[in-house]
Every structure is written in structure tokens, then in C-alpha cells.
XYZ file of C-alpha atoms in Angstrom:
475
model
C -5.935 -115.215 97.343
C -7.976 -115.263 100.556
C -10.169 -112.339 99.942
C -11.933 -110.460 97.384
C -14.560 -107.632 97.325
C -15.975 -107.297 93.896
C -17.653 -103.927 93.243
C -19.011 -103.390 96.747
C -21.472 -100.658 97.257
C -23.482 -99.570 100.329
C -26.136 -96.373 100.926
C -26.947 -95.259 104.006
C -30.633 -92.961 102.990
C -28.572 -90.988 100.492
C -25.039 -91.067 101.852
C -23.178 -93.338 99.616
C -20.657 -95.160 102.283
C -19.245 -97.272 99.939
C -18.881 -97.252 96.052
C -17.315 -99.765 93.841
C -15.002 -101.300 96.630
C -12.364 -103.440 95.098
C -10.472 -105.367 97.698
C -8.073 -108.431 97.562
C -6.145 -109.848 100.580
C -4.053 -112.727 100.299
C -2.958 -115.247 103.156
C -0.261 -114.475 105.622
C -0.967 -110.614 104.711
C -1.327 -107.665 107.495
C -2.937 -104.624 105.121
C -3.077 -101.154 106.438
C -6.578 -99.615 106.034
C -6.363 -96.068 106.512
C -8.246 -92.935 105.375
C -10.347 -89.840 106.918
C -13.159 -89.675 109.213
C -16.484 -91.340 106.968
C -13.940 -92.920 104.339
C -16.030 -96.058 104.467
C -13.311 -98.115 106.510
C -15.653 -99.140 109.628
C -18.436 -100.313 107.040
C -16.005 -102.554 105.174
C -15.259 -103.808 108.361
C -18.871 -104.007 109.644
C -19.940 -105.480 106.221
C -17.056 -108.734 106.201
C -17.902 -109.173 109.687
C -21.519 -109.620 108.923
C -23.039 -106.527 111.298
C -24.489 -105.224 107.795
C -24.687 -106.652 104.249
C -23.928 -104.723 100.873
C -26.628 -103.530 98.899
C -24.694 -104.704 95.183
C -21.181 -106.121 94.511
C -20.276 -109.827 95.526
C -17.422 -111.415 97.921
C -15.269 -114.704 97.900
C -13.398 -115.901 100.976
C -10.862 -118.971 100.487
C -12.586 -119.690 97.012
C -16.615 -119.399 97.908
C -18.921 -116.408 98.186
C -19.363 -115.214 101.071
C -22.979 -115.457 103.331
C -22.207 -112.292 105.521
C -26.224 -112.543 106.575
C -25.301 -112.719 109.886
C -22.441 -112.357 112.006
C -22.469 -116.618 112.752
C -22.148 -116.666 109.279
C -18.915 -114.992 109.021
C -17.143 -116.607 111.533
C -18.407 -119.975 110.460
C -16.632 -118.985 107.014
C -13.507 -118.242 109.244
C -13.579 -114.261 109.126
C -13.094 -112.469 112.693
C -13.728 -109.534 113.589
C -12.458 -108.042 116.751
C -13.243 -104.679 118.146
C -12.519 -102.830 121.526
C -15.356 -104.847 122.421
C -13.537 -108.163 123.167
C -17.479 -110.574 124.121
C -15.360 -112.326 126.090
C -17.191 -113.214 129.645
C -15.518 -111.704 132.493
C -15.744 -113.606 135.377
C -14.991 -116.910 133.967
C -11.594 -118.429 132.860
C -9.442 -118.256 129.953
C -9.577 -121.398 129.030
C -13.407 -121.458 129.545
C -13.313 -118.372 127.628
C -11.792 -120.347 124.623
C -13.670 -123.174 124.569
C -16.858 -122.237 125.758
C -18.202 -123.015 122.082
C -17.120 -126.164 121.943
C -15.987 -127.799 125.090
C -13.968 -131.037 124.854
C -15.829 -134.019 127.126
C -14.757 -136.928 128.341
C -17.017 -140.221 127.144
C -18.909 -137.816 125.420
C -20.680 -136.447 128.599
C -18.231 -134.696 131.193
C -16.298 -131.018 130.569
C -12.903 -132.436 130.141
C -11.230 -129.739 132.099
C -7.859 -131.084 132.378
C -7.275 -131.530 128.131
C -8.796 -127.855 128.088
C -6.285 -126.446 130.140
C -3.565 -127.988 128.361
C -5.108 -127.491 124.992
C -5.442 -123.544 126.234
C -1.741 -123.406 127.598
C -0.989 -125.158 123.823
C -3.030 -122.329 122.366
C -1.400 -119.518 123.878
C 2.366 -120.885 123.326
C 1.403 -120.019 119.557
C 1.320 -116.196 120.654
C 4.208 -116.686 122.962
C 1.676 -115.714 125.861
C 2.517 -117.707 129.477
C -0.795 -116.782 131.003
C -2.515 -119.065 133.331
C -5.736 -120.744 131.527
C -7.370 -120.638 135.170
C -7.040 -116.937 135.730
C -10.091 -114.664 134.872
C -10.519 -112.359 131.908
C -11.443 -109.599 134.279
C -7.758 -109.792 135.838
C -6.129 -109.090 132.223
C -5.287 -106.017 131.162
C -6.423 -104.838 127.993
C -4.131 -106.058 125.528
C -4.004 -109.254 127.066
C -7.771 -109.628 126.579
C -6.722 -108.875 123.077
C -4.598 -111.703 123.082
C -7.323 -113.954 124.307
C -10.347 -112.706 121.825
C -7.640 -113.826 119.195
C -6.576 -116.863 120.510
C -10.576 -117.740 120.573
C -10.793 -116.991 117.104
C -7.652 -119.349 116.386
C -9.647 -122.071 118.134
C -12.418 -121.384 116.104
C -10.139 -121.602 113.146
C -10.370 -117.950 111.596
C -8.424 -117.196 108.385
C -8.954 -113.339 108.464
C -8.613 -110.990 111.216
C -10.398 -107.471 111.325
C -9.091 -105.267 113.439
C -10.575 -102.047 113.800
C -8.879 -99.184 115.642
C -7.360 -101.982 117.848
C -4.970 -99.602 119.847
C -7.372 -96.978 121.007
C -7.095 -96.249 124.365
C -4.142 -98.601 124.388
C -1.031 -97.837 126.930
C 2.493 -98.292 124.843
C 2.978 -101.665 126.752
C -0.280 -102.648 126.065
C 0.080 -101.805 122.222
C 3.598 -104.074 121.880
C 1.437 -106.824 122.986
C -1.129 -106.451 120.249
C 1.515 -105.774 117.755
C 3.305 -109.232 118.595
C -0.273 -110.947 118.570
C -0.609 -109.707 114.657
C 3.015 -110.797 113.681
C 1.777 -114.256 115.507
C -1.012 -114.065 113.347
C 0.755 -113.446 110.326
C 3.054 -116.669 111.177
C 0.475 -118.496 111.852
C -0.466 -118.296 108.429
C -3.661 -115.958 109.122
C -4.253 -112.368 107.128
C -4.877 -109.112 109.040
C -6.852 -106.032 108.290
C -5.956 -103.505 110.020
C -7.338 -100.406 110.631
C -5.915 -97.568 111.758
C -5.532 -93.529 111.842
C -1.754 -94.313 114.253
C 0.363 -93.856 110.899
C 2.959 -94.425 113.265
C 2.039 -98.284 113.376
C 1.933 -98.646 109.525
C 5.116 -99.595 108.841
C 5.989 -101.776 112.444
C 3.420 -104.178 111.211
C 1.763 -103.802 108.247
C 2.907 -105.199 104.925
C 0.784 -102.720 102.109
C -1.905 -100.400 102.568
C -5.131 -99.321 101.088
C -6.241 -95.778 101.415
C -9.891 -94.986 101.105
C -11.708 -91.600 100.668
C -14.999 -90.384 100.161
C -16.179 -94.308 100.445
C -13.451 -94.977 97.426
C -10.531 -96.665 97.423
C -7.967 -94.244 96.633
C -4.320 -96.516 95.919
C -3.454 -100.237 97.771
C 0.363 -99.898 97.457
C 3.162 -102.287 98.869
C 4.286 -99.876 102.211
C 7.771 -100.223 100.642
C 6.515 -98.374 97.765
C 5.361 -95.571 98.780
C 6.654 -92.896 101.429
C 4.377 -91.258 104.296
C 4.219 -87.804 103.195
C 2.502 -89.495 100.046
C 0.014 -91.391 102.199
C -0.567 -88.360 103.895
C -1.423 -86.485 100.660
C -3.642 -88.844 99.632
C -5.618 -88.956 102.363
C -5.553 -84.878 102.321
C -4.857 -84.586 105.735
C -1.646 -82.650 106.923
C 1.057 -83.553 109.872
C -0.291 -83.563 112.937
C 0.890 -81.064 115.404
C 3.985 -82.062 117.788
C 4.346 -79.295 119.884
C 2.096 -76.994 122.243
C 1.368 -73.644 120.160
C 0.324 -71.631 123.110
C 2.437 -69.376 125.054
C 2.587 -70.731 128.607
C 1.128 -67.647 130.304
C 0.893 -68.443 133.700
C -2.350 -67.815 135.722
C -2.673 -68.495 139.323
C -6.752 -67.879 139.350
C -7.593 -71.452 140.878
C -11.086 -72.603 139.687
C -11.027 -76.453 140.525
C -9.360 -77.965 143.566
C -9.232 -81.418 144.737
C -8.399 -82.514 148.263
C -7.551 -86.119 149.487
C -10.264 -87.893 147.227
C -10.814 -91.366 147.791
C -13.113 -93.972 146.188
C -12.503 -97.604 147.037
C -11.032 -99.922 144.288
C -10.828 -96.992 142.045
C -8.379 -93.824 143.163
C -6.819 -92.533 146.653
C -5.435 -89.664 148.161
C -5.895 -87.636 144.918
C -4.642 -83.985 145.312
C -4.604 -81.550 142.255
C -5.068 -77.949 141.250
C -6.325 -77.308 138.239
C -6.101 -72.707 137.491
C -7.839 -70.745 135.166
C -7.119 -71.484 131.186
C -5.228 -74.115 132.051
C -4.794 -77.500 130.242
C -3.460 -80.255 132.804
C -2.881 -83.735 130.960
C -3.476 -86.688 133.021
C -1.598 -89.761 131.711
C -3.280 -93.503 132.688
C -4.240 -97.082 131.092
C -7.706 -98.181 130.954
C -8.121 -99.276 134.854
C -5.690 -96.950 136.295
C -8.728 -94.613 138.074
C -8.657 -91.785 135.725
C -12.393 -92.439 134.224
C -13.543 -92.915 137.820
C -11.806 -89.788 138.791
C -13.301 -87.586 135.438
C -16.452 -89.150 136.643
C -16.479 -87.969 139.912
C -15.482 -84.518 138.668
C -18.677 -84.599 136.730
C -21.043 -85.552 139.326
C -21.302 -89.055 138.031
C -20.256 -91.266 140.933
C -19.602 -90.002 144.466
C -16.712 -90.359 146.424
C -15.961 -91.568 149.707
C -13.993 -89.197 150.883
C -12.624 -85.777 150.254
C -13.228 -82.437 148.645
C -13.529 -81.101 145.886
C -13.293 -76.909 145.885
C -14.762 -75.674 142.421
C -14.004 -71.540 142.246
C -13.496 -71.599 146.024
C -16.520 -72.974 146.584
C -17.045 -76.632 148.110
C -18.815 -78.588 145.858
C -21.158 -80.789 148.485
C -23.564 -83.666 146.975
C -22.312 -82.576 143.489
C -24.492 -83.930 140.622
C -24.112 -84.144 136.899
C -26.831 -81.745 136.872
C -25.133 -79.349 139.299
C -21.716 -80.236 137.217
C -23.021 -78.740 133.792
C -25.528 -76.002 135.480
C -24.245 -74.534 138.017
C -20.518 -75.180 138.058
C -20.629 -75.399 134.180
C -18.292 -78.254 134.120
C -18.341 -80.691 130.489
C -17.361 -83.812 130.421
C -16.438 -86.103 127.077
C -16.348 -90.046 128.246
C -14.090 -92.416 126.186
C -17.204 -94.675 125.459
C -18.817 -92.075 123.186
C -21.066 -95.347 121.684
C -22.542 -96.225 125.553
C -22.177 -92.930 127.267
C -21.999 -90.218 125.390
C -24.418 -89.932 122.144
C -27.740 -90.303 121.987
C -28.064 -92.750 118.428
C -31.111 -91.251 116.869
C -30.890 -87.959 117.291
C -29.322 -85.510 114.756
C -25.628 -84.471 115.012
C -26.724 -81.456 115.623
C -29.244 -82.423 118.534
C -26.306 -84.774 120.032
C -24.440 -81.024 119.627
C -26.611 -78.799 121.231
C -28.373 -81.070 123.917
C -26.485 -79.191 126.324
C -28.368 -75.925 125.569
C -31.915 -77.131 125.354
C -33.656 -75.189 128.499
C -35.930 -78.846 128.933
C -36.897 -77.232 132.365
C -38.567 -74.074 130.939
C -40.532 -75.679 128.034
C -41.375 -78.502 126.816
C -40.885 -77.518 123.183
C -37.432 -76.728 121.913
C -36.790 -73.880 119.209
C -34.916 -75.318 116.554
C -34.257 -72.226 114.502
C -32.563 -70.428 117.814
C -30.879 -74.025 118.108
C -29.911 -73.506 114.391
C -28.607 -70.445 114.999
C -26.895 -71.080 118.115
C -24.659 -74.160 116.323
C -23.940 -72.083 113.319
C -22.756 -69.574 115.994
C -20.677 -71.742 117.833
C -19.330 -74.368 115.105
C -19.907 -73.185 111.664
C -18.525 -69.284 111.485
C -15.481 -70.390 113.948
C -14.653 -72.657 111.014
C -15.441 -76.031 112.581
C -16.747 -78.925 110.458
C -19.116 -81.378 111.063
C -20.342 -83.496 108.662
C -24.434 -83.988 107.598
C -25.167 -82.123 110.716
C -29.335 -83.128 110.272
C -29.151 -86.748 110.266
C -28.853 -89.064 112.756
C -25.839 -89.288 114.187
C -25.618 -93.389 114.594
C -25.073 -93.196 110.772
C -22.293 -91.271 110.964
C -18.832 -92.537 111.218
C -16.994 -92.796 114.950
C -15.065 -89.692 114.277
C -17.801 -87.379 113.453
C -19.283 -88.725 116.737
C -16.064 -88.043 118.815
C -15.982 -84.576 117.453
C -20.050 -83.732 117.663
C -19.672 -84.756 121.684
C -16.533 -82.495 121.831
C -18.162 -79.494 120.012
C -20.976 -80.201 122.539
C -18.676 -78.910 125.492
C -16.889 -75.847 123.098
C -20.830 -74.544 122.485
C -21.966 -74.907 126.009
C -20.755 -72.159 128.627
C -18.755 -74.626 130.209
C -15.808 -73.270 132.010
C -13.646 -76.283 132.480
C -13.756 -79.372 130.629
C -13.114 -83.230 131.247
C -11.645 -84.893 128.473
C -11.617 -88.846 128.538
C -9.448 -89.967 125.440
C -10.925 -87.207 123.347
C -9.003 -87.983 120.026
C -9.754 -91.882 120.394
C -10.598 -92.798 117.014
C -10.614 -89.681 114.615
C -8.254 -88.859 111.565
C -4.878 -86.232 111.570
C -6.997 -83.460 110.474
C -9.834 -84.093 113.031
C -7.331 -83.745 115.475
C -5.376 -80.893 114.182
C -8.827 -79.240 114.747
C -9.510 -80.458 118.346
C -5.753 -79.376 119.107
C -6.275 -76.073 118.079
C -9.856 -75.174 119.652
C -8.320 -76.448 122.801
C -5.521 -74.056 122.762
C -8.227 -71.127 121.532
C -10.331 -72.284 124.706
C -7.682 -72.393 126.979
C -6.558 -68.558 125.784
C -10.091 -67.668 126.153
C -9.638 -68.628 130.171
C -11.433 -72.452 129.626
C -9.542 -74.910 131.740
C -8.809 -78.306 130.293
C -8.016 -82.235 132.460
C -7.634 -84.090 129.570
C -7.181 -87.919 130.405
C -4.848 -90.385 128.009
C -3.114 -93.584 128.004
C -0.761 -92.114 125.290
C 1.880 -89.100 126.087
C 2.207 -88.280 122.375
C -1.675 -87.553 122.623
C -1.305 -84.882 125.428
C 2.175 -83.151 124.363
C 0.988 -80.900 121.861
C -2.054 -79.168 124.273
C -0.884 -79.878 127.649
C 1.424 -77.509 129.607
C 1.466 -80.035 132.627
C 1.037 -83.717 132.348
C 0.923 -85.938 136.010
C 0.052 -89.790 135.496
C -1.814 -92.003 137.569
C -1.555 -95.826 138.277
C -3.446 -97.789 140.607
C -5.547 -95.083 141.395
C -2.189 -92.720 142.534
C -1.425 -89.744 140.996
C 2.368 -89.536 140.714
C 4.698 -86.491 140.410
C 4.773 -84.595 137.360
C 6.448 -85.694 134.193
């Protein structure tokens, strides 16, 4: 046995996050952890990787108890946790990536360089990966930086592997990669946990699976034991939704044109209409232009050249401010941590920031603010979770969905979605699904940005991708 939580427990104020976590994990395994949105999964994760420390219960890795103090500590003990953060340093070399911790010299003084590229090329042979060890992290695409983050943990000699939500925002390609990396893993004699709400992946590379609720661990089950319709009902969540429900009504009221838009090293020649209560799906990897393109949209970053025609009007030195005012355009960026909420606010603050009237008063009326969310979100039958705390103690789902619900209570009349289901459960996205569709009957338009088809099929009625900043023709 490699692993083993003993009666873990953690409190967040009063929100119990965790109670009476019993966990075992044994060498060579890859185990599923799956459940709904605040299930407790990131803070098991955040509590072996040494970001936080239980409050009562004990845990043994390879035979000793476990310091998880600090995150040092951890990895020192051989536990790895790797997130869509990858801390590796962009502008320097894979191998100098690797073995920046530990360099190999020669007489004990000089940066062997030559034994650390052929060390590095040795490395990455053991995840069948030919890159060069001289080429930049910055030049990789996103699951080969994967790759690389776990090949520096190999170095390092990890035993266990955290993953958590590793494909988000992953292109299909990109995700085969990380999938061979865990089976690479796995021979390599190394144990995975893997967490996920894809329950598509579960059974390409997973071995058993542990399904938490309510901060509980519900079963851990063999994946050969149990069928998905029963993982499904234990997690209470239904199917999620593989078709579009709305009735393609066609509407030729334009409200957002774009004309031969151009921003250097990002997009080119871009040349879209987007019409009234429509939802347009915009397919493109992490790099392809589509984040600079949302963000342009928005007001965030200029462009070089071109127009952009919002209701017939030509929208000249657009701002953010302009964006969300007077064009009442919303936009939902895929880096909701960074970009998106504000950490100690309330949910419902993060919510209804949109609404406050800052430029009229100073003071802001939280019972009309009340009001106004239990307008918009409660009585339509929306749920969000401990809407008066702050919302950097909630999990990553309720955070995705409190930025989305930000745009569906605002007035805005066409809204930019960047990966908007990145990270929450079936159900959570069940919900988004359908208050798109409601929107987009109500005349709301809809770009909503993915790297994954299977995300955009059951809203959009058009989907065009881009690549290398292009927009090609409609698939």
C-alpha cells in the first residue's frame, strides 16, 4: 500500500469539506476521483499536496506519516501534485526545466550540460516523448508541458501523482497525450489520482474509482465492478444533454459584426456575424487566438486592425467599460481564479458586481442587491451554493457558475463564453445548457469558445473553429 488517509476531516468556518475521509491507494494504481461540485475532491487534493493541512485524521505514504506542512514537504516525501498550472519556467529549456533543482556539474563546479541533455532525452524515452531537451517550454503545447511537469516530478522521484481536472481546456490531441503520460506512469511503477468530472475518461485510464459527496466518500469500487449509470446515481447527477433542445428559429437581426480583425501573433483576417438569439460555437486549443479574440470583443485588448459593428453601430476605442455599459456585452474568461472572481468577496458580490451603480454612490444597497439575485437566480430555479461567504472557499465549480450567473443577471445582450463548463459537474452543466438555450429564446446572443466539440454540440446551432489565429469554414 502506498497511501492511506485515516479519518481525515477538514472545516472551512462551518462548512465541513471533508469528514472521516478513508482513502487507500496502492502502487502502480490510476484511481478515478469523481463526485459533484464541493464534494471535497480539490481539498483532498490540496491537502496531500501540502497547499492546506487537515484539522484531525492522520496519513502514511510508503510506510511513514506524512508532514504535508508545506508543499516542499510533500514532494520531498515523493507526492506530486500537478495542476493546469504546470511552474514550469517558460523561456528556458526542457532540460533546464528538469533539472533546474538539481543540476549535474562537472568536478563539482561547472553545469554539466551535455550529461543533462542526454539524461533529459533518457527521461523522456520513459514517456515515449522525442522532444528536443533544448527547445523552450513556451514552444510546447499544452499537453506536452504536461508531459514535462511529469517528467520533472520523475526526476525528482515522485511515487504519487495528483492530477486534478488535468484535461480542462484540453484539445482531443492534446488529451491522448496526457492519457499516454498516466499509462507511462502507471508502468513506471508510479500511482495516479485522478480527478475528473469527463466520465468519459474513467474507464480509458483509470483502474477503480472513489466517489465522494457532501465531503464523504460515497463507494471506491474496482471500474469493472460497477456500471456508469450506477456511478451516475451515486453521484445524483443525471446524463448530460447530447443534443441542442432549441428549435433553430432563424433570425437575421444582426447585433455583432466583425470585419477583417487583426492583432499580431494572436488572430487575422477574422470575419463573423454573430444575429440576434443566436448561439455561435467557436472551436480552438489553448493558443489558437480565440481568448485574444473574446478579449477584444470585450474591450480588453485592442486590435490592430479592423472593425467591429455592434447593432450597426461601429464600436471605435471600445473599452471593457463601454463593452458591459453601453453595448451590454459579458464576458466569462477561462481563468476564472486570475481573471474573473474577486477571492474575498461573497458569491453573491462576485454575482452581482455587474449591477453595483459604483458611479452614482459610493454605498451599495445590499437588500435591493438581495433582491435583485433572488430575482435573477433563486425564483428561475438556479442554485448556488452558501451564496454569503466568500467565494475563494468555495469549490471551482460554484465559482465557474457564480461568474456565469453574473452575465444571465446583468442586462447583457450578448455574451462571451471562454470554456464556460471548464471544471463543473453533469448537473452544473445540465443547468448552464439549459439557461443558455432560455437566453438565447429570450433574443441573448451567445460566442461560446471551446477546445472540445462535445462541449458546444448540445447549445450551439453553428460551430466555426479557429487555428493559428484563422477562423476556418464551418463544421
Amino acid at each position: 500500500m502506498l497511501l492511506e488517509m485515516r479519518s481525515v476531516n477538514k472545516s472551512f468556518f462551518d462548512t465541513h469539506a471533508l469528514s472521516d475521509i478513508c482513502l487507500t491507494l496502492d502502487k502502480g494504481e490510476v484511481r478515478a476521483l469523481i463526485g459533484p461540485n464541493g464534494s471535497g475532491k480539490s481539498t483532498v487534493a490540496r491537502i496531500l499536496s501540502g497547499d492546506i493541512r487537515q484539522d484531525t485524521g492522520s496519513i502514511f505514504f510508503d510506510g511513514n506519516l506524512l508532514n504535508n506542512d508545506l508543499p516542499a514537504e510533500t514532494l520531498r516525501a515523493g507526492i506530486f501534485a500537478l495542476y493546469q498550472e504546470h511552474y514550469l519556467i517558460p523561456n528556458m529549456s526542457v532540460a533546464d526545466n528538469l533539472f533546474m533543482c538539481g543540476y549535474l556539474k562537472k568536478f563539482g563546479i561547472f553545469v554539466n550540460h551535455r550529461e543533462i541533455r542526454r539524461r533529459t532525452r533518457e527521461i523522456l524515452k520513459k514517456f515515449n516523448s522525442n522532444l528536443s531537451p533544448d527547445i523552450k517550454v513556451c514552444k510546447l503545447s499544452q499537453g506536452e508541458q504536461y508531459v514535462i511537469s511529469a517528467a520533472k516530478a520523475f526526476v525528482q522521484k515522485a511515487k504519487l501523482f495528483v492530477l486534478d481536472e488535468p484535461t480542462a481546456g484540453l484539445a482531443k490531441e492534446e488529451r491522448k497525450v496526457l492519457y499516454h503520460l498516466i499509462r507511462c506512469l502507471k508502468a513506471n511503477g508510479a500511482a495516479v489520482l485522478y480527478i475528473t468530472h469527463r466520465m468519459s475518461e474513467l474507464r480509458e485510464i483509470c483502474d477503480s474509482v472513489t466517489i465522494m459527496r457532501d465531503g464523504k466518500i460515497v463507494l471506491t469500487s474496482s471500474l469493472k465492478d460497477i456500471s456508469q449509470s450506477r456511478i451516475l446515481q451515486l453521484m445524483e447527477v443525471g446524463e448530460c444533454m447530447t443534443e441542442v433542445l432549441q428549435e433553430d428559429k432563424k433570425n437575421n437581426t444582426e447585433v455583432l459584426s466583425v470585419r477583417n480583425l487583426c492583432l499580431n501573433h494572436a488572430y487575422k483576417d477574422i470575419n463573423l456575424t454573430l444575429n440576434k438569439g443566436e448561439t455561435l460555437g467557436i472551436i480552438g486549443t489553448n493558443g489558437s487566438g480565440r481568448t485574444a479574440f473574446l478579449k477584444t470583443l470585450f474591450g480588453a485588448i485592442k486590435q490592430d486592425s479592423g472593425e467591429i459593428y455592434i447593432n450597426g453601430k461601429n464600436a471605435e476605442n471600445l473599452t471593457i467599460r463601454k463593452a458591459i455599459k453601453e453595448y451590454k456585452i459579458g464576458y466569462l474568461p477561462d481563468d476564472r481564479l486570475h481573471l474573473g472572481i474577486i477571492p474575498d468577496l461573497t458569491l453573491i458580490e462576485n454575482t452581482m458586481l455587474t449591477n453595483r451603480e459604483t458611479t452614482k454612490s459610493f454605498f451599495v444597497r445590499k437588500s435591493d442587491e438581495m433582491d435583485r439575485f433572488i430575482d435573477c437566480i433563486l425564483e428561475k430555479g438556479f442554485f448556488l451554493a452558501d451564496p454569503m461567504k466568500p467565494i475563494k472557499y468555495l469549490s471551482g465549480g460554484s465559482q465557474q457558475k457564480a461568474l456565469f450567473y453574473r452575465w444571465i443577471a446583468s442586462d447583457a445582450k450578448i455574451i462571451l463564453l471562454d470554456e464556460p463548463t471548464k471544471g463543473i459537474d453533469i448537473a452544473s452543466k445540465n443547468e448552464m445548457y439549459s439557461t443558455i438555450l432560455e437566453c438565447a429564446a429570450q433574443g441573448i446572443s451567445f460566442i461560446i469558445c471551446s477546445s472540445d466539440r462535445e462541449e458546444l454540440e448540445p447549445v450551439c446551432t453553428n460551430i466555426i473553429s479557429i487555428k493559428k489565429g484563422r477562423l476556418n469554414t464551418l463544421l
